[in-house]
JSON list of C-alpha atoms in Angstrom, two decimals:
[
{"chain": "W", "resi": 1367, "resn": "MET", "atom": "CA", "xyz": [-0.19, 0.18, -0.10]},
{"chain": "W", "resi": 1368, "resn": "TYR", "atom": "CA", "xyz": [1.38, 3.41, -1.08]},
{"chain": "W", "resi": 1369, "resn": "GLN", "atom": "CA", "xyz": [1.76, 6.08, 2.24]},
{"chain": "W", "resi": 1370, "resn": "CYS", "atom": "CA", "xyz": [1.41, 9.10, 0.82]},
{"chain": "W", "resi": 1371, "resn": "LEU", "atom": "CA", "xyz": [-0.32, 12.37, 2.44]},
{"chain": "W", "resi": 1372, "resn": "TYR", "atom": "CA", "xyz": [-1.19, 15.42, 0.28]},
{"chain": "W", "resi": 1373, "resn": "LYS", "atom": "CA", "xyz": [-3.07, 17.92, -0.21]},
{"chain": "W", "resi": 1374, "resn": "SER", "atom": "CA", "xyz": [-6.11, 17.91, -2.42]},
{"chain": "W", "resi": 1375, "resn": "SER", "atom": "CA", "xyz": [-4.51, 19.99, -5.36]},
{"chain": "W", "resi": 1376, "resn": "GLN", "atom": "CA", "xyz": [-0.89, 18.42, -5.04]},
{"chain": "W", "resi": 1377, "resn": "ARG", "atom": "CA", "xyz": [-1.84, 14.89, -6.04]},
{"chain": "W", "resi": 1378, "resn": "THR", "atom": "CA", "xyz": [1.05, 13.13, -7.29]},
{"chain": "W", "resi": 1379, "resn": "GLU", "atom": "CA", "xyz": [1.92, 9.27, -9.05]},
{"chain": "W", "resi": 1380, "resn": "CYS", "atom": "CA", "xyz": [1.63, 7.20, -5.66]},
{"chain": "W", "resi": 1381, "resn": "ASP", "atom": "CA", "xyz": [-1.70, 9.18, -4.69]},
{"chain": "W", "resi": 1382, "resn": "LYS", "atom": "CA", "xyz": [-2.99, 4.77, -5.41]},
{"chain": "W", "resi": 1383, "resn": "ILE", "atom": "CA", "xyz": [-4.76, 4.75, -1.69]},
{"chain": "W", "resi": 1384, "resn": "THR", "atom": "CA", "xyz": [-8.04, 4.10, -3.05]},
{"chain": "W", "resi": 1385, "resn": "ALA", "atom": "CA", "xyz": [-11.43, 3.08, -1.22]},
{"chain": "W", "resi": 1386, "resn": "HIS", "atom": "CA", "xyz": [-11.07, -0.63, -2.11]},
{"chain": "W", "resi": 1387, "resn": "ASN", "atom": "CA", "xyz": [-7.47, -1.20, -1.19]},
{"chain": "W", "resi": 1388, "resn": "LEU", "atom": "CA", "xyz": [-7.50, 1.03, 1.92]},
{"chain": "W", "resi": 1389, "resn": "PHE", "atom": "CA", "xyz": [-9.68, -1.85, 3.11]},
{"chain": "W", "resi": 1390, "resn": "MET", "atom": "CA", "xyz": [-8.37, -5.18, 1.24]},
{"chain": "W", "resi": 1391, "resn": "LYS", "atom": "CA", "xyz": [-6.28, -7.06, 2.82]},
{"chain": "W", "resi": 1392, "resn": "LYS", "atom": "CA", "xyz": [-5.23, -10.39, 0.93]},
{"chain": "W", "resi": 1393, "resn": "ILE", "atom": "CA", "xyz": [-6.03, -11.28, -2.65]},
{"chain": "W", "resi": 1394, "resn": "LEU", "atom": "CA", "xyz": [-6.64, -14.59, -3.41]},
{"chain": "W", "resi": 1395, "resn": "PHE", "atom": "CA", "xyz": [-5.99, -16.24, -7.06]},
{"chain": "W", "resi": 1396, "resn": "THR", "atom": "CA", "xyz": [-6.69, -19.46, -7.92]},
{"chain": "W", "resi": 1397, "resn": "GLY", "atom": "CA", "xyz": [-5.88, -21.18, -11.16]},
{"chain": "W", "resi": 1398, "resn": "CYS", "atom": "CA", "xyz": [-2.87, -18.64, -12.46]},
{"chain": "W", "resi": 1399, "resn": "GLY", "atom": "CA", "xyz": [-0.51, -21.52, -13.79]},
{"chain": "W", "resi": 1400, "resn": "GLY", "atom": "CA", "xyz": [-1.96, -20.69, -17.24]},
{"chain": "W", "resi": 1401, "resn": "GLN", "atom": "CA", "xyz": [-0.69, -18.05, -19.43]},
{"chain": "W", "resi": 1402, "resn": "ILE", "atom": "CA", "xyz": [-3.38, -15.37, -18.47]},
{"chain": "W", "resi": 1403, "resn": "GLY", "atom": "CA", "xyz": [-3.94, -16.09, -15.45]},
{"chain": "W", "resi": 1404, "resn": "SER", "atom": "CA", "xyz": [0.35, -15.59, -13.66]},
{"chain": "W", "resi": 1405, "resn": "GLU", "atom": "CA", "xyz": [0.08, -12.77, -16.02]},
{"chain": "W", "resi": 1406, "resn": "LEU", "atom": "CA", "xyz": [-2.72, -10.99, -14.32]},
{"chain": "W", "resi": 1407, "resn": "ALA", "atom": "CA", "xyz": [-1.74, -12.21, -10.82]},
{"chain": "W", "resi": 1408, "resn": "LEU", "atom": "CA", "xyz": [1.44, -10.59, -11.31]},
{"chain": "W", "resi": 1409, "resn": "SER", "atom": "CA", "xyz": [0.27, -7.36, -12.08]},
{"chain": "W", "resi": 1410, "resn": "PHE", "atom": "CA", "xyz": [-2.11, -7.23, -8.92]},
{"chain": "W", "resi": 1411, "resn": "ARG", "atom": "CA", "xyz": [1.06, -7.99, -7.48]},
{"chain": "W", "resi": 1412, "resn": "LYS", "atom": "CA", "xyz": [1.96, -5.05, -8.94]},
{"chain": "W", "resi": 1413, "resn": "ILE", "atom": "CA", "xyz": [-0.11, -2.73, -8.22]},
{"chain": "W", "resi": 1414, "resn": "TYR", "atom": "CA", "xyz": [-1.25, -4.38, -4.31]},
{"chain": "W", "resi": 1415, "resn": "GLY", "atom": "CA", "xyz": [2.05, -5.62, -3.21]},
{"chain": "W", "resi": 1416, "resn": "ASN", "atom": "CA", "xyz": [3.99, -9.51, -3.35]},
{"chain": "W", "resi": 1417, "resn": "GLU", "atom": "CA", "xyz": [2.47, -10.39, 0.04]},
{"chain": "W", "resi": 1418, "resn": "ASN", "atom": "CA", "xyz": [-1.18, -9.60, -0.25]},
{"chain": "W", "resi": 1419, "resn": "VAL", "atom": "CA", "xyz": [-1.47, -11.43, -3.92]},
{"chain": "W", "resi": 1420, "resn": "ILE", "atom": "CA", "xyz": [-1.79, -15.57, -3.06]},
{"chain": "W", "resi": 1421, "resn": "THR", "atom": "CA", "xyz": [-2.18, -17.48, -6.19]},
{"chain": "W", "resi": 1422, "resn": "SER", "atom": "CA", "xyz": [-2.59, -21.13, -5.76]},
{"chain": "W", "resi": 1423, "resn": "ASP", "atom": "CA", "xyz": [-2.52, -23.56, -8.57]},
{"chain": "W", "resi": 1424, "resn": "LEU", "atom": "CA", "xyz": [-3.76, -27.44, -9.47]},
{"chain": "W", "resi": 1425, "resn": "SER", "atom": "CA", "xyz": [-0.69, -27.83, -10.08]},
{"chain": "W", "resi": 1426, "resn": "ALA", "atom": "CA", "xyz": [2.86, -26.73, -8.94]},
{"chain": "W", "resi": 1427, "resn": "ASN", "atom": "CA", "xyz": [4.41, -26.31, -12.54]},
{"chain": "W", "resi": 1428, "resn": "VAL", "atom": "CA", "xyz": [3.67, -22.59, -13.00]},
{"chain": "W", "resi": 1429, "resn": "SER", "atom": "CA", "xyz": [6.26, -20.23, -13.76]},
{"chain": "W", "resi": 1430, "resn": "ASN", "atom": "CA", "xyz": [9.00, -19.51, -11.25]},
{"chain": "W", "resi": 1431, "resn": "ASP", "atom": "CA", "xyz": [8.51, -15.99, -12.00]},
{"chain": "W", "resi": 1432, "resn": "LEU", "atom": "CA", "xyz": [4.79, -16.54, -9.71]},
{"chain": "W", "resi": 1433, "resn": "LYS", "atom": "CA", "xyz": [6.92, -18.66, -7.50]},
{"chain": "W", "resi": 1434, "resn": "GLU", "atom": "CA", "xyz": [9.18, -16.31, -6.74]},
{"chain": "W", "resi": 1435, "resn": "SER", "atom": "CA", "xyz": [7.70, -12.93, -6.81]},
{"chain": "W", "resi": 1436, "resn": "GLY", "atom": "CA", "xyz": [5.21, -13.60, -3.45]},
{"chain": "W", "resi": 1437, "resn": "PRO", "atom": "CA", "xyz": [3.03, -16.45, -1.20]},
{"chain": "W", "resi": 1438, "resn": "PHE", "atom": "CA", "xyz": [2.07, -19.54, -3.79]},
{"chain": "W", "resi": 1439, "resn": "HIS", "atom": "CA", "xyz": [0.44, -22.75, -3.50]},
{"chain": "W", "resi": 1440, "resn": "GLN", "atom": "CA", "xyz": [-0.59, -26.05, -4.98]},
{"chain": "W", "resi": 1441, "resn": "LEU", "atom": "CA", "xyz": [-4.38, -26.56, -4.37]},
{"chain": "W", "resi": 1442, "resn": "ASN", "atom": "CA", "xyz": [-7.07, -28.13, -5.44]},
{"chain": "W", "resi": 1443, "resn": "VAL", "atom": "CA", "xyz": [-10.38, -25.61, -4.84]},
{"chain": "W", "resi": 1444, "resn": "LEU", "atom": "CA", "xyz": [-12.88, -28.86, -3.68]},
{"chain": "W", "resi": 1445, "resn": "ASP", "atom": "CA", "xyz": [-10.66, -29.53, -1.29]},
{"chain": "W", "resi": 1446, "resn": "LYS", "atom": "CA", "xyz": [-11.95, -27.17, 1.30]},
{"chain": "W", "resi": 1447, "resn": "LYS", "atom": "CA", "xyz": [-9.83, -27.81, 4.14]},
{"chain": "W", "resi": 1448, "resn": "ALA", "atom": "CA", "xyz": [-6.78, -26.72, 2.22]},
{"chain": "W", "resi": 1449, "resn": "LEU", "atom": "CA", "xyz": [-8.85, -23.89, 0.90]},
{"chain": "W", "resi": 1450, "resn": "GLY", "atom": "CA", "xyz": [-9.85, -22.75, 4.55]},
{"chain": "W", "resi": 1451, "resn": "GLU", "atom": "CA", "xyz": [-6.12, -23.57, 5.80]},
{"chain": "W", "resi": 1452, "resn": "ILE", "atom": "CA", "xyz": [-4.85, -21.06, 2.99]},
{"chain": "W", "resi": 1453, "resn": "ILE", "atom": "CA", "xyz": [-7.54, -18.16, 4.26]},
{"chain": "W", "resi": 1454, "resn": "ASP", "atom": "CA", "xyz": [-6.72, -18.84, 7.65]},
{"chain": "W", "resi": 1455, "resn": "LYS", "atom": "CA", "xyz": [-3.01, -18.63, 7.10]},
{"chain": "W", "resi": 1456, "resn": "TYR", "atom": "CA", "xyz": [-3.62, -15.49, 5.79]},
{"chain": "W", "resi": 1457, "resn": "LYS", "atom": "CA", "xyz": [-6.28, -13.27, 7.74]}
]
């Protein structure tokens, strides 16, 4: 999250504080192993911060960029227990 304070007449490039990211804590992406999912997740990490975007896929065979840039979990979303554990971990 960006920590820029400004007067309304002094808006700058770092004024990315918006209502949705003031209240949102974490984002969980599922199915990030494909081209679209991995690119979207990496873009979200640039916006919201690497540690705020948790990625997962059924396969462990995903891009190194995705694994190394922030949290990644091999996850079957039909496994309610495993999904719940990840959600609880990043609350």
